[in-house]
Amino acid sequence: MKNPKYIFVVGGVMSSVGKGIAASSIGKILQSRGYRVAIMKADMYVNIDAGTIRPAEHGEVFVGEDGVEADQDLGNYERFTGQTSKRVNYMTTGQIYQEVIRRERNLEYGGEDVEVYPDIPKEIIRRIEVCQKENKSEITVIEYGGTVGEHQLFPFLEATRMMRSKFPGDVFVVLTSYLPTPSLLGEQKSKPTQRAVLDLYSVGLKPDFVLCRADKPATADIKRTISNVCSIPVERIISAPDVYSIYDVPVNFENENFGNTLLKTIGLHPRERDLADWTALANKIKKIDKEVTIGIVGKYFNFKSCKDTYISVIESINHASWAQGYKPKILWLDSEKYENNPKLLSELDGLDGIIVPGGFGNRGVEGMILAADYARRKKIPYFGLCLGVQILTISYARNVLKLKGANSTEMNANTPHPVIATMADQIDKIKNKNYGGSMRLGAYACTLAKDTVAFGAYKTVNISERHRHRYEVNTKYVAELEQAGLVFSGRSPDGVLMEIAELPKKVHPFYLGTQFHPEFKSRPLSPHPLFSAFVKACVGKQK
Ligand code: GLN
């Protein structure tokens, strides 16, 4: 193998312009050329991981196989490359300082003083190299959160600069920048991007590529301007306009000849690409005209960013719907409104199905329980994800078993019927406020019972899925719930933990919840079997 290559993706002008999709798409096109790729995210926040961050503000917490609670971009990396991300694919300022301080306390700096420069960048570099080694990647793509010019990003940019000297000819920078079009002018402006390039110069870096994010394609004129002013060959100024779906981005990059130029620039052979299936999917999506309407009954809506909050759920719905020739129409239903006015539940009649996604704490839970009961009685397909299976179980206990006040101890510690309760190993953690990274996290095996809806979907008995929860179905109530008709179709291999609850097909078209998060494993070209089964039931309801 040649020297490993490193490509840093940094943002210019402003955040939220799609660096994550850009990094994923760069990974995808390099992988489609037969290169071993790893993608890594570096976030500037001091949090050790994303597990303690509010999803409505910062987006979904993505969980990896090894239990890492990471930034949502790791989900994009997985969906684009099909590779699973691990702890080594994610770093934060918090992790970096924690490790440097641990080493200092262990006298590993041999009596020297420990400095922000160069000790922090050195630790950043160490982590990038660990990621490269673990993944044996020929090309490692590192996405930096934030925007150049931000203070918090300096140690990271310095790490890139140091790597450039350490590995000359193997380290590259892609600036993902934004070209605004002021409405009065109606013309794209490149000045802010020129400014971002200067910001990179000021820390000793020069971009090798500029990706021009904008609503429209970058014009030849503007490419030439950026090329001239920033001394970057014009073929390395890549147009990255808004597209129909995120899955168009790698295709669009290849239309710009990005794959060839990138490989040539980094000194690797521009092998033949294989992007046919992907391109076919991206094109198919645009032609779909049939619609399936799915309501998300949740609570983390601040109407700017629910797309980020539930990104893996949305993408899983997309993948399963597209495969069946449907375009999903997703409605955001704030569960709290049903608590004040249960009559509003009748709006669910007009939907093809509902999903109750993951969540924490009391707020909105009573409304979800009402929605679960309504969906059961009205035979509306219901799919519960993590909190959603707990809601399903509570609703069943209250309304079918008639256990008045049944609840989760998370919502009411003094409930007379704790049908959902803490796992034994969680009791001390909660008492000691040991909240960070302490849930049941990551992949666990699960055994399915034959002749169930779950088995019908997976078509296999042994599965593995990713978890993120502290509470679970209380084993004391399992027999009673089963006698009343609820089926626990998936359990931990030792039989102790209930992983899937469902109603049989002859009772309800689809009424199923999982203690795990299937949404983390759906891929555009291989939808998750449970999402496929759910969407099939939703389409069935239309008929
Ligand atoms: N709050 C619930 C628990 O901790 C559900 C968690 C989730 O939905 N991810 O068990």
Coordinates of C-alpha atoms and ligand atoms in Angstrom, one line a residue:
M1 CA 0.0 0.0 0.0
K2 CA 1.1 3.6 -0.8
N3 CA 1.3 6.1 2.0
P4 CA -2.1 6.6 3.6
K5 CA -3.8 9.8 2.3
Y6 CA -5.7 12.3 4.5
I7 CA -8.4 14.6 3.2
F8 CA -9.7 17.2 5.6
V9 CA -13.2 18.6 5.0
V10 CA -13.6 22.0 6.5
G11 CA -16.4 24.5 6.3
G12 CA -16.3 28.1 5.2
V13 CA -18.6 31.1 5.5
M14 CA -21.3 29.4 7.7
S15 CA -22.2 26.1 9.2
S16 CA -25.0 23.7 8.2
V17 CA -24.3 23.8 4.5
G18 CA -23.8 20.1 4.2
K19 CA -20.2 19.3 5.2
G20 CA -21.3 15.9 6.5
I21 CA -23.0 15.0 3.2
A22 CA -19.9 16.4 1.3
A23 CA -17.6 14.2 3.4
S24 CA -19.9 11.2 3.0
S25 CA -20.0 11.7 -0.7
I26 CA -16.2 12.1 -1.0
G27 CA -16.0 8.8 0.9
K28 CA -18.5 7.2 -1.4
I29 CA -16.9 8.2 -4.7
L30 CA -13.5 7.1 -3.5
Q31 CA -14.9 3.8 -2.3
S32 CA -16.7 3.4 -5.6
R33 CA -13.3 3.5 -7.2
G34 CA -12.1 0.6 -5.2
Y35 CA -10.2 2.4 -2.4
R36 CA -10.4 1.5 1.3
V37 CA -11.8 4.6 2.9
A38 CA -12.5 5.7 6.5
I39 CA -14.5 8.8 7.5
M40 CA -14.0 10.5 10.7
K41 CA -15.7 13.4 12.5
A42 CA -14.1 15.9 14.8
D43 CA -16.4 18.0 16.8
M44 CA -15.3 21.1 18.7
Y45 CA -17.5 20.9 21.7
V46 CA -16.1 20.0 25.1
N47 CA -18.7 17.3 25.7
I48 CA -17.1 13.8 25.7
D49 CA -19.7 12.6 23.3
A50 CA -23.1 13.6 21.8
G51 CA -25.0 11.5 24.3
T52 CA -25.7 14.4 26.7
I53 CA -26.6 16.9 24.0
R54 CA -30.2 18.0 23.3
P55 CA -31.3 16.5 20.0
A56 CA -33.7 19.3 19.1
E57 CA -30.8 21.7 19.0
H58 CA -27.9 19.6 17.9
G59 CA -29.5 16.8 15.9
E60 CA -29.8 13.1 16.5
V61 CA -27.4 11.1 18.7
F62 CA -26.1 8.4 16.4
V63 CA -25.2 5.1 18.1
G64 CA -22.5 2.9 16.6
E65 CA -22.1 -0.9 16.9
D66 CA -19.6 -0.4 19.7
G67 CA -21.9 1.9 21.6
V68 CA -20.4 5.2 20.7
E69 CA -22.9 8.0 21.1
A70 CA -21.8 10.2 18.2
D71 CA -22.7 13.2 16.0
Q72 CA -25.4 12.5 13.5
D73 CA -22.9 12.8 10.6
L74 CA -21.6 9.3 11.5
G75 CA -25.0 8.1 10.4
N76 CA -24.5 9.7 7.0
Y77 CA -21.1 8.1 6.7
E78 CA -22.6 4.7 7.3
R79 CA -25.5 5.3 4.9
F80 CA -23.2 6.4 2.1
T81 CA -20.4 4.0 2.5
G82 CA -22.1 1.0 4.2
Q83 CA -19.2 0.8 6.6
T84 CA -19.9 0.8 10.4
S85 CA -18.4 3.7 12.4
K86 CA -16.7 3.1 15.7
R87 CA -15.4 5.1 18.6
V88 CA -12.2 5.8 16.6
N89 CA -14.2 7.5 13.9
Y90 CA -15.3 10.3 16.3
M91 CA -13.4 12.8 18.5
T92 CA -14.4 15.9 20.4
T93 CA -12.4 18.6 22.2
G94 CA -13.5 17.0 25.4
Q95 CA -12.0 13.6 24.5
I96 CA -8.8 15.2 23.5
Y97 CA -8.3 17.2 26.7
Q98 CA -9.4 14.2 28.8
E99 CA -6.7 12.1 27.3
V100 CA -4.0 14.8 27.5
I101 CA -4.9 15.5 31.1
R102 CA -4.9 11.8 31.9
R103 CA -1.4 11.5 30.5
E104 CA -0.2 14.6 32.4
R105 CA -1.5 13.1 35.7
N106 CA 0.4 9.9 34.9
L107 CA 3.7 11.9 34.5
E108 CA 3.8 10.8 30.8
Y109 CA 5.0 14.3 29.8
G110 CA 8.3 13.7 31.7
G111 CA 8.2 16.9 33.7
E112 CA 7.6 19.2 30.7
D113 CA 4.7 21.7 30.8
V114 CA 1.8 20.6 28.7
E115 CA 0.6 23.3 26.3
V116 CA -2.4 23.8 24.1
Y117 CA 0.1 24.1 21.2
P118 CA 1.5 21.6 20.3
D119 CA 0.1 19.0 22.8
I120 CA -3.5 19.3 21.8
P121 CA -2.9 19.1 18.0
K122 CA -0.5 16.2 18.6
E123 CA -3.3 14.3 20.3
I124 CA -5.7 15.1 17.4
I125 CA -3.1 13.7 15.0
R126 CA -2.6 10.6 17.1
R127 CA -6.4 9.9 17.0
I128 CA -6.5 10.4 13.2
E129 CA -3.6 7.9 12.8
V130 CA -5.4 5.4 15.1
C131 CA -8.5 5.7 13.0
Q132 CA -6.5 5.1 9.8
K133 CA -4.7 2.1 11.3
E134 CA -7.8 0.4 12.7
N135 CA -9.7 0.9 9.4
K136 CA -6.6 0.1 7.3
S137 CA -7.8 2.9 5.2
E138 CA -5.9 4.0 2.1
I139 CA -7.7 7.3 2.3
T140 CA -9.0 8.8 5.5
V141 CA -11.5 11.7 5.3
I142 CA -11.7 13.9 8.4
E143 CA -14.6 16.2 8.7
Y144 CA -14.2 19.1 11.1
G145 CA -17.3 20.5 12.7
G146 CA -17.8 24.3 12.7
T147 CA -16.4 26.9 10.3
V148 CA -12.9 28.2 9.6
G149 CA -12.2 31.4 11.6
E150 CA -13.9 30.0 14.7
H151 CA -11.6 30.0 17.7
Q152 CA -12.4 26.5 18.8
L153 CA -11.3 25.1 15.5
F154 CA -7.7 26.4 15.7
P155 CA -6.1 23.4 17.4
F156 CA -7.7 21.2 14.7
L157 CA -6.5 23.3 11.9
E158 CA -3.1 23.4 13.5
A159 CA -3.2 19.6 13.6
T160 CA -3.8 19.6 9.9
R161 CA -0.9 22.0 9.3
M162 CA 1.4 19.8 11.4
M163 CA 0.3 16.7 9.5
R164 CA 1.0 18.5 6.2
S165 CA 4.7 18.9 7.3
K166 CA 4.8 15.4 8.8
F167 CA 3.4 13.7 5.7
P168 CA 4.3 16.0 2.7
G169 CA 2.2 15.2 -0.3
D170 CA -0.3 13.1 1.6
V171 CA -2.5 15.7 3.3
F172 CA -5.2 17.7 1.5
V173 CA -7.9 20.2 2.4
V174 CA -11.4 20.5 0.9
L175 CA -13.2 23.7 1.8
T176 CA -16.9 23.4 1.7
S177 CA -18.1 26.9 1.3
Y178 CA -21.3 28.8 0.8
L179 CA -22.1 31.1 -2.1
P180 CA -25.0 33.4 -1.2
T181 CA -27.3 34.9 -3.8
P182 CA -28.7 38.2 -2.3
S183 CA -32.3 38.4 -3.5
L184 CA -32.0 42.0 -4.8
L185 CA -29.0 41.0 -7.0
G186 CA -30.1 37.6 -8.1
E187 CA -26.4 36.7 -8.6
Q188 CA -24.0 34.4 -6.7
K189 CA -21.3 36.2 -4.7
S190 CA -17.9 34.6 -4.0
K191 CA -16.5 37.2 -1.6
P192 CA -17.4 35.4 1.6
T193 CA -15.7 32.3 0.2
Q194 CA -12.6 34.3 -0.7
R195 CA -12.6 35.4 2.9
A196 CA -12.8 31.8 4.1
V197 CA -9.8 30.9 2.0
L198 CA -7.9 33.8 3.5
D199 CA -8.8 32.4 7.0
L200 CA -7.2 29.2 6.0
Y201 CA -4.1 31.0 4.7
S202 CA -3.8 32.7 8.1
V203 CA -3.3 29.4 9.8
G204 CA -0.8 28.2 7.2
L205 CA -3.3 26.1 5.1
K206 CA -4.4 26.3 1.6
P207 CA -7.4 24.5 0.2
D208 CA -6.8 22.0 -2.5
F209 CA -10.5 22.0 -3.5
V210 CA -13.4 24.4 -3.0
L211 CA -16.9 22.9 -3.0
C212 CA -19.3 25.6 -3.8
R213 CA -22.5 25.0 -1.9
A214 CA -25.4 27.1 -3.2
D215 CA -29.0 26.9 -4.2
K216 CA -27.9 26.9 -7.9
P217 CA -24.8 25.5 -9.7
A218 CA -21.7 27.6 -9.5
T219 CA -21.3 29.5 -12.8
A220 CA -18.2 29.3 -14.9
D221 CA -17.6 32.9 -14.0
I222 CA -17.6 32.4 -10.3
K223 CA -15.5 29.4 -10.6
R224 CA -12.9 31.4 -12.5
T225 CA -13.0 34.2 -10.0
I226 CA -12.4 31.8 -7.0
S227 CA -9.7 30.1 -9.0
N228 CA -7.9 33.3 -9.8
V229 CA -8.2 35.0 -6.5
C230 CA -7.3 31.9 -4.5
S231 CA -4.8 30.4 -6.9
I232 CA -6.6 27.1 -7.1
P233 CA -6.8 25.4 -10.6
V234 CA -10.4 25.9 -11.9
E235 CA -11.1 22.2 -12.2
R236 CA -10.7 22.0 -8.4
I237 CA -13.6 24.4 -7.9
I238 CA -16.5 22.0 -7.6
S239 CA -20.1 23.1 -8.0
A240 CA -22.3 21.6 -5.2
P241 CA -25.8 23.0 -5.7
D242 CA -29.0 22.0 -3.8
V243 CA -30.2 18.7 -5.1
Y244 CA -33.4 16.7 -5.1
S245 CA -32.1 14.2 -2.5
I246 CA -28.8 13.9 -0.6
Y247 CA -28.2 10.7 -2.6
D248 CA -27.7 12.9 -5.7
V249 CA -24.6 14.5 -4.2
P250 CA -22.0 11.8 -5.1
V251 CA -23.6 11.6 -8.6
N252 CA -23.3 15.3 -9.0
F253 CA -19.7 15.3 -7.8
E254 CA -18.9 12.7 -10.5
N255 CA -20.6 14.9 -13.1
E256 CA -18.2 17.6 -12.1
N257 CA -15.3 15.0 -12.6
F258 CA -14.5 15.4 -9.0
G259 CA -13.5 11.7 -8.5
N260 CA -10.8 11.8 -11.2
T261 CA -9.5 15.3 -10.2
L262 CA -9.4 14.3 -6.6
L263 CA -7.5 11.1 -7.1
K264 CA -5.0 12.7 -9.5
T265 CA -4.5 15.5 -7.0
I266 CA -3.8 13.2 -4.1
G267 CA -1.5 11.0 -6.2
L268 CA -3.6 7.9 -6.6
H269 CA -4.7 6.2 -9.8
P270 CA -8.2 7.3 -10.9
R271 CA -9.6 3.8 -11.2
E272 CA -12.8 2.9 -13.0
R273 CA -15.8 3.8 -10.9
D274 CA -18.8 1.7 -9.9
L275 CA -21.6 3.9 -9.0
A276 CA -24.3 2.4 -11.1
D277 CA -26.7 1.1 -8.4
W278 CA -26.4 4.3 -6.5
T279 CA -27.0 6.5 -9.6
A280 CA -30.0 4.3 -10.5
L281 CA -31.5 4.9 -7.0
A282 CA -30.9 8.6 -7.1
N283 CA -32.7 8.8 -10.4
K284 CA -35.5 6.5 -9.4
I285 CA -36.3 8.6 -6.4
K286 CA -37.1 11.6 -8.6
K287 CA -39.7 9.7 -10.7
I288 CA -41.8 8.3 -7.8
D289 CA -45.2 9.8 -7.7
K290 CA -47.2 7.5 -5.4
E291 CA -47.3 8.8 -1.8
V292 CA -47.4 7.1 1.6
T293 CA -48.3 9.3 4.6
I294 CA -46.5 8.6 7.9
G295 CA -46.9 10.6 11.1
I296 CA -44.1 10.9 13.6
V297 CA -45.7 11.2 17.0
G298 CA -42.8 12.7 19.0
K299 CA -41.7 15.7 21.0
Y300 CA -38.4 17.0 19.9
F301 CA -39.8 19.4 17.3
N302 CA -38.5 22.9 17.0
F303 CA -39.7 23.3 13.5
K304 CA -36.4 24.3 12.1
S305 CA -34.5 21.1 12.7
C306 CA -36.8 18.1 13.3
K307 CA -35.1 16.7 10.1
D308 CA -31.8 16.6 12.1
T309 CA -33.4 15.4 15.3
Y310 CA -34.9 12.3 13.6
I311 CA -32.6 12.0 10.6
S312 CA -32.0 8.2 10.8
V313 CA -35.7 7.6 11.3
I314 CA -36.5 9.8 8.3
E315 CA -33.9 8.1 6.1
S316 CA -35.1 4.7 7.1
I317 CA -38.6 5.6 6.1
N318 CA -37.2 7.0 2.8
H319 CA -35.2 3.8 2.0
A320 CA -38.1 1.4 2.7
S321 CA -40.7 3.6 0.8
W322 CA -38.5 4.2 -2.2
A323 CA -37.8 0.4 -2.5
Q324 CA -41.6 -0.1 -2.7
G325 CA -42.1 2.7 -5.2
Y326 CA -43.5 5.2 -2.8
K327 CA -42.5 8.7 -1.8
P328 CA -43.1 9.3 1.9
K329 CA -44.9 12.3 3.2
I330 CA -43.9 12.7 6.8
L331 CA -46.0 14.7 9.2
W332 CA -44.7 15.9 12.6
L333 CA -47.3 15.3 15.3
D334 CA -46.5 16.9 18.6
S335 CA -47.8 14.4 21.2
E336 CA -48.4 17.0 23.8
K337 CA -51.5 18.3 21.9
Y338 CA -53.3 15.0 22.4
E339 CA -53.0 15.4 26.2
N340 CA -55.0 18.6 26.2
N341 CA -57.4 17.6 23.5
P342 CA -57.7 13.8 22.8
K343 CA -60.3 14.6 20.1
L344 CA -57.3 15.6 17.9
L345 CA -56.3 12.0 17.7
S346 CA -58.8 11.6 14.9
E347 CA -56.3 13.2 12.7
L348 CA -54.4 9.9 12.8
D349 CA -57.3 8.3 10.7
G350 CA -56.0 10.1 7.7
L351 CA -52.5 8.7 8.0
D352 CA -51.2 5.4 6.6
G353 CA -49.2 4.7 9.7
I354 CA -47.5 6.3 12.7
I355 CA -44.1 6.0 14.3
V356 CA -43.3 6.8 17.9
P357 CA -39.6 7.4 18.0
G358 CA -37.1 7.4 20.9
G359 CA -37.2 9.9 23.7
F360 CA -36.4 10.7 27.3
G361 CA -38.4 12.1 30.2
N362 CA -42.0 12.8 31.0
R363 CA -43.0 15.5 28.6
G364 CA -45.4 14.4 25.9
V365 CA -45.5 10.8 27.0
E366 CA -49.2 10.7 28.0
G367 CA -50.0 11.9 24.5
M368 CA -47.9 9.2 22.9
I369 CA -49.7 6.6 25.1
L370 CA -53.1 7.9 23.8
A371 CA -51.9 7.7 20.2
A372 CA -50.7 4.1 20.7
D373 CA -54.1 3.1 22.1
Y374 CA -55.9 4.9 19.2
A375 CA -53.7 3.2 16.6
R376 CA -54.4 -0.2 18.2
R377 CA -58.1 0.3 18.3
K378 CA -58.3 1.8 14.8
K379 CA -55.9 -0.7 13.2
I380 CA -53.5 2.1 12.1
P381 CA -50.0 0.7 11.5
Y382 CA -47.8 1.6 14.5
F383 CA -44.1 1.3 14.8
G384 CA -42.4 2.1 18.1
L385 CA -38.7 2.7 18.3
C386 CA -37.1 2.3 21.8
L387 CA -39.4 4.7 23.8
G388 CA -42.0 3.6 21.3
V389 CA -42.1 0.0 22.5
Q390 CA -42.3 1.2 26.1
I391 CA -45.3 3.4 25.1
L392 CA -46.9 0.5 23.3
T393 CA -46.5 -1.7 26.4
I394 CA -47.8 0.9 28.9
S395 CA -50.8 1.6 26.6
Y396 CA -51.5 -2.2 26.4
A397 CA -51.2 -2.6 30.2
R398 CA -53.5 0.3 30.9
N399 CA -56.2 -0.3 28.2
V400 CA -56.2 -4.1 27.7
L401 CA -55.0 -5.4 31.1
K402 CA -56.8 -2.6 32.8
L403 CA -53.8 -1.9 35.1
K404 CA -54.7 1.6 36.1
G405 CA -51.8 4.0 36.3
A406 CA -49.4 1.6 34.6
N407 CA -46.3 3.4 33.6
S408 CA -42.5 3.5 33.3
T409 CA -40.6 4.3 36.4
E410 CA -38.8 6.9 34.3
M411 CA -42.1 8.8 34.0
N412 CA -43.5 8.0 37.5
A413 CA -41.2 6.5 40.1
N414 CA -44.3 5.6 42.3
T415 CA -46.5 4.0 39.6
P416 CA -48.6 1.2 41.1
H417 CA -47.8 -0.9 38.0
P418 CA -44.1 -0.4 36.8
V419 CA -44.5 -2.3 33.5
I420 CA -41.4 -0.5 32.3
A421 CA -38.5 -0.3 34.9
T422 CA -34.8 0.2 35.1
M423 CA -32.4 -2.5 34.3
A424 CA -30.7 -3.8 37.4
D425 CA -27.3 -2.4 36.4
Q426 CA -28.8 1.1 36.0
I427 CA -30.0 1.6 39.5
D428 CA -26.7 2.8 41.0
K429 CA -25.8 4.8 37.9
I430 CA -29.0 6.8 38.2
K431 CA -28.5 7.3 41.9
N432 CA -25.0 8.5 41.5
K433 CA -25.9 10.8 38.5
N434 CA -23.5 8.8 36.4
Y435 CA -25.4 9.7 33.2
G436 CA -22.7 10.1 30.5
G437 CA -22.2 7.0 28.3
S438 CA -23.8 4.8 30.8
M439 CA -26.9 3.5 29.1
R440 CA -27.2 0.1 27.5
L441 CA -25.4 1.1 24.3
G442 CA -24.5 -0.4 21.0
A443 CA -25.1 -3.8 19.4
Y444 CA -26.7 -6.7 21.2
A445 CA -27.8 -10.0 20.0
C446 CA -31.6 -10.8 19.9
T447 CA -33.4 -14.1 19.2
L448 CA -36.7 -14.0 17.3
A449 CA -39.7 -16.3 17.8
K450 CA -40.8 -18.0 14.6
D451 CA -44.3 -17.3 13.2
T452 CA -44.2 -13.7 14.3
V453 CA -44.3 -10.4 12.4
A454 CA -40.7 -9.7 13.4
F455 CA -39.5 -13.1 12.1
G456 CA -41.5 -12.6 8.9
A457 CA -39.6 -9.4 8.3
Y458 CA -36.1 -10.6 9.2
K459 CA -36.5 -14.2 7.9
T460 CA -33.9 -15.3 10.4
V461 CA -33.9 -16.1 14.1
N462 CA -30.6 -14.5 15.2
I463 CA -30.3 -10.8 14.7
S464 CA -28.2 -8.0 16.2
E465 CA -29.4 -4.4 16.7
R466 CA -28.2 -1.2 18.4
H467 CA -29.5 0.0 21.7
R468 CA -29.6 3.2 23.7
H469 CA -31.8 3.0 26.8
R470 CA -31.9 2.6 30.6
Y471 CA -35.4 1.1 31.0
E472 CA -37.0 -2.0 29.6
V473 CA -40.1 -4.2 29.9
N474 CA -40.4 -5.3 33.5
T475 CA -40.1 -9.2 33.5
K476 CA -42.7 -9.4 36.3
Y477 CA -45.4 -8.3 33.9
V478 CA -44.4 -10.4 30.9
A479 CA -46.6 -13.4 31.6
E480 CA -49.6 -11.2 32.2
L481 CA -49.1 -9.1 29.1
E482 CA -48.7 -12.2 27.0
Q483 CA -51.9 -13.8 28.4
A484 CA -53.6 -10.6 27.3
G485 CA -52.4 -11.1 23.7
L486 CA -49.2 -9.1 23.5
V487 CA -46.4 -11.2 21.9
F488 CA -42.7 -10.7 22.8
S489 CA -41.3 -11.8 19.5
G490 CA -37.7 -10.8 20.2
R491 CA -35.7 -11.4 23.4
S492 CA -32.1 -11.3 24.5
P493 CA -30.5 -14.7 23.9
D494 CA -30.8 -15.4 27.7
G495 CA -34.5 -14.7 27.4
V496 CA -34.4 -12.0 30.1
L497 CA -34.8 -8.8 28.1
M498 CA -37.8 -8.2 25.9
E499 CA -36.5 -6.6 22.7
I500 CA -39.6 -6.7 20.4
A501 CA -43.3 -6.5 21.3
E502 CA -46.0 -7.0 18.7
L503 CA -49.6 -7.9 18.1
P504 CA -50.2 -10.9 15.7
K505 CA -51.1 -10.1 12.1
K506 CA -54.6 -11.5 12.5
V507 CA -55.3 -9.0 15.2
H508 CA -53.7 -5.9 13.7
P509 CA -52.0 -5.0 10.4
F510 CA -48.8 -3.8 12.1
Y511 CA -48.5 -3.1 15.7
L512 CA -44.8 -3.5 16.7
G513 CA -42.2 -1.9 18.8
T514 CA -38.5 -2.5 19.3
Q515 CA -36.4 -1.8 22.4
F516 CA -33.5 -1.2 20.0
H517 CA -33.1 1.4 17.2
P518 CA -33.4 -0.3 13.8
E519 CA -33.1 3.1 12.1
F520 CA -29.3 3.1 12.6
K521 CA -28.9 0.2 10.3
S522 CA -31.0 1.1 7.3
R523 CA -29.1 1.8 4.1
P524 CA -30.4 3.4 0.9
L525 CA -29.9 0.2 -1.2
S526 CA -30.8 -2.2 1.6
P527 CA -33.7 -0.9 3.7
H528 CA -34.2 -2.2 7.2
P529 CA -36.5 -5.2 7.2
L530 CA -38.8 -3.8 9.9
F531 CA -39.2 -0.5 8.2
S532 CA -40.0 -2.4 5.0
A533 CA -42.6 -4.4 6.8
F534 CA -44.1 -1.3 8.4
V535 CA -44.2 0.7 5.1
K536 CA -45.8 -2.4 3.4
A537 CA -48.5 -2.3 6.1
C538 CA -48.9 1.5 5.6
V539 CA -49.4 1.0 1.8
G540 CA -51.8 -1.9 2.6
K541 CA -53.9 0.5 4.7
Q542 CA -54.4 2.7 1.6
K543 CA -56.0 -0.2 -0.3
Ligands
GLN1 N1 -36.1 6.9 27.8 C1 -36.2 5.5 27.5 C2 -35.1 4.7 28.2 O1 -34.1 5.3 28.7 C3 -36.1 5.3 26.0 C4 -34.8 5.6 25.4 C5 -34.9 5.9 23.9 O2 -35.9 6.0 23.4 N2 -33.7 5.9 23.3 O3 -35.2 3.5 28.3

